[in-house]
Amino acid sequence: MADATPSLVLLAELGMPGQRIELDHDPAHYVVHVCRARPGDTFWATDGAGHLAHLRLVTVAPSVTAEVESRVRQPRKRECVVWCGAPEGTRADWLVEKLAELGVGTMQPVDCARSKWEARPSRMARWSRLAGSALRQSRSVYLMRIEPPRRLTELLESIPPGASLWFADPDGLKRVSPPEETMSIGMIGPAEGVDDRERGLLEARGFKPISLGESRLRSETAAMAWAAWWASGADG
Amino acid sequence: MADATPSLVLLAELGMPGQRIELDHDPAHYVVHVCRARPGDTFWATDGAGHLAHLRLVTVAPSVTAEVESRVRQPRKRECVVWCGAPEGTRADWLVEKLAELGVGTMQPVDCARSKWEARPSRMARWSRLAGSALRQSRSVYLMRIEPPRRLTELLESIPPGASLWFADPDGLKRVSPPEETMSIGMIGPAEGVDDRERGLLEARGFKPISLGESRLRSETAAMAWAAWWASGADG
């Protein structure tokens, strides 16, 4: 029998095979009211942390519960973090959606000398919902993390060892093959660009300048283009 | 002295050096009212067909006229056409903007078996304005052409010889280097996907399936990711 939901369901906790779990409001609404699943129907779910589970709906009232039939972990071979300078206006919303769809692990807003993020709680909450929709859409088992904004200097002090480091720069290296490293970080300046001091810090820390094409790109387009370039390096 | 406009001005006709030309309503408004240029000020303009000119404003009333000081042609080494199946809802607007920013030569909407475009004149006019803004933003001298929708079978009969042909497919080739060919065409299916017959036609015509990463992408994200992959192959 086909599964009851076309999309992957995102659950806070997946439980282990044989366990019965209660669904929170949003996933319960999606499974029962949007997809009209009935007791006995099955669906796929993820915790957004690399686990995929097949569940069978048990009750729909008074609470929505399901039994975990199977659960597997899907390890990631490659992961990337995008350090994003602030784009103009409301362009961050679709940036969140596109980075999440392209399989970016973490979006890290970066406060630069020339431009800072406005990360109100309502905005962070909306971004988190957008990342969840993108996960369902792309049937990915990894939910993109969205970190609160941090200063570039602070971030430069907490880079994991062995990461491949990139910096989007119209005058950078051309025709570069995407990295095969387990962890990559791509830094994209804000709409106003990074200043000379910031560029110096990035270069000193080993960030390689990379040109993403012949055009001058908006900040959010460059972030998305870097992520697409990184994603094109997946080996399956 | 600095130029009077931060953006490149898009003009229907550029004229030759020494000639005086009259600016149409939109560029005249931008130069005189938005940028407050005065007679004697200079600015850069393009015809969107590969020419870049430096002009000097002569009169601002009753008509806005400028004299062409220099004019050069910037040839393109590589060009690409994106054949786009219809994305969902209003997602085409930003697709137009992003493809134009990434330096795509032509956006060709494709009507497929499972989904057709709605290309009302008002919509085509809005896309044309978006492509113009993206040109100014990216300071490109090539305006992205936006063709009216055509059927896939029709398009397959008019492919220029020597073009490198690609078809976005989650199960396609991985870690492929971007094409160096002068002309490349990338086909991206609509939100509902291409059907088996269409896939067969593309393969028979020599379109190579390419995977753009590990995720399942929305139609417009795949189109943009293909364009970003193509753009990353620019050699300067």
PDB file of N, CA and C in Angstrom, chain B residues 7 21 98 175-176 216:
ATOM      1  N   SER B   7      24.646  52.616 -11.277  1.00  0.00           N
ATOM      2  CA  SER B   7      24.302  51.457 -12.090  1.00  0.00           C
ATOM      3  C   SER B   7      24.521  51.749 -13.562  1.00  0.00           C
ATOM      4  N   ILE B  21      22.335  61.378 -28.568  1.00  0.00           N
ATOM      5  CA  ILE B  21      21.123  60.560 -28.565  1.00  0.00           C
ATOM      6  C   ILE B  21      20.142  61.073 -27.527  1.00  0.00           C
ATOM      7  N   LYS B  98      17.150  35.717 -10.942  1.00  0.00           N
ATOM      8  CA  LYS B  98      18.379  34.990 -10.615  1.00  0.00           C
ATOM      9  C   LYS B  98      19.097  34.496 -11.871  1.00  0.00           C
ATOM     10  N   ARG B 175      29.438  15.095 -10.043  1.00  0.00           N
ATOM     11  CA  ARG B 175      30.757  15.745 -10.072  1.00  0.00           C
ATOM     12  C   ARG B 175      31.242  16.009 -11.491  1.00  0.00           C
ATOM     13  N   VAL B 176      30.395  16.604 -12.316  1.00  0.00           N
ATOM     14  CA  VAL B 176      30.753  16.908 -13.701  1.00  0.00           C
ATOM     15  C   VAL B 176      31.333  18.320 -13.765  1.00  0.00           C
ATOM     16  N   ARG B 216      16.575  16.679  -3.530  1.00  0.00           N
ATOM     17  CA  ARG B 216      15.537  16.813  -4.542  1.00  0.00           C
ATOM     18  C   ARG B 216      15.189  18.289  -4.569  1.00  0.00           C
TER      19      ARG B 216
END
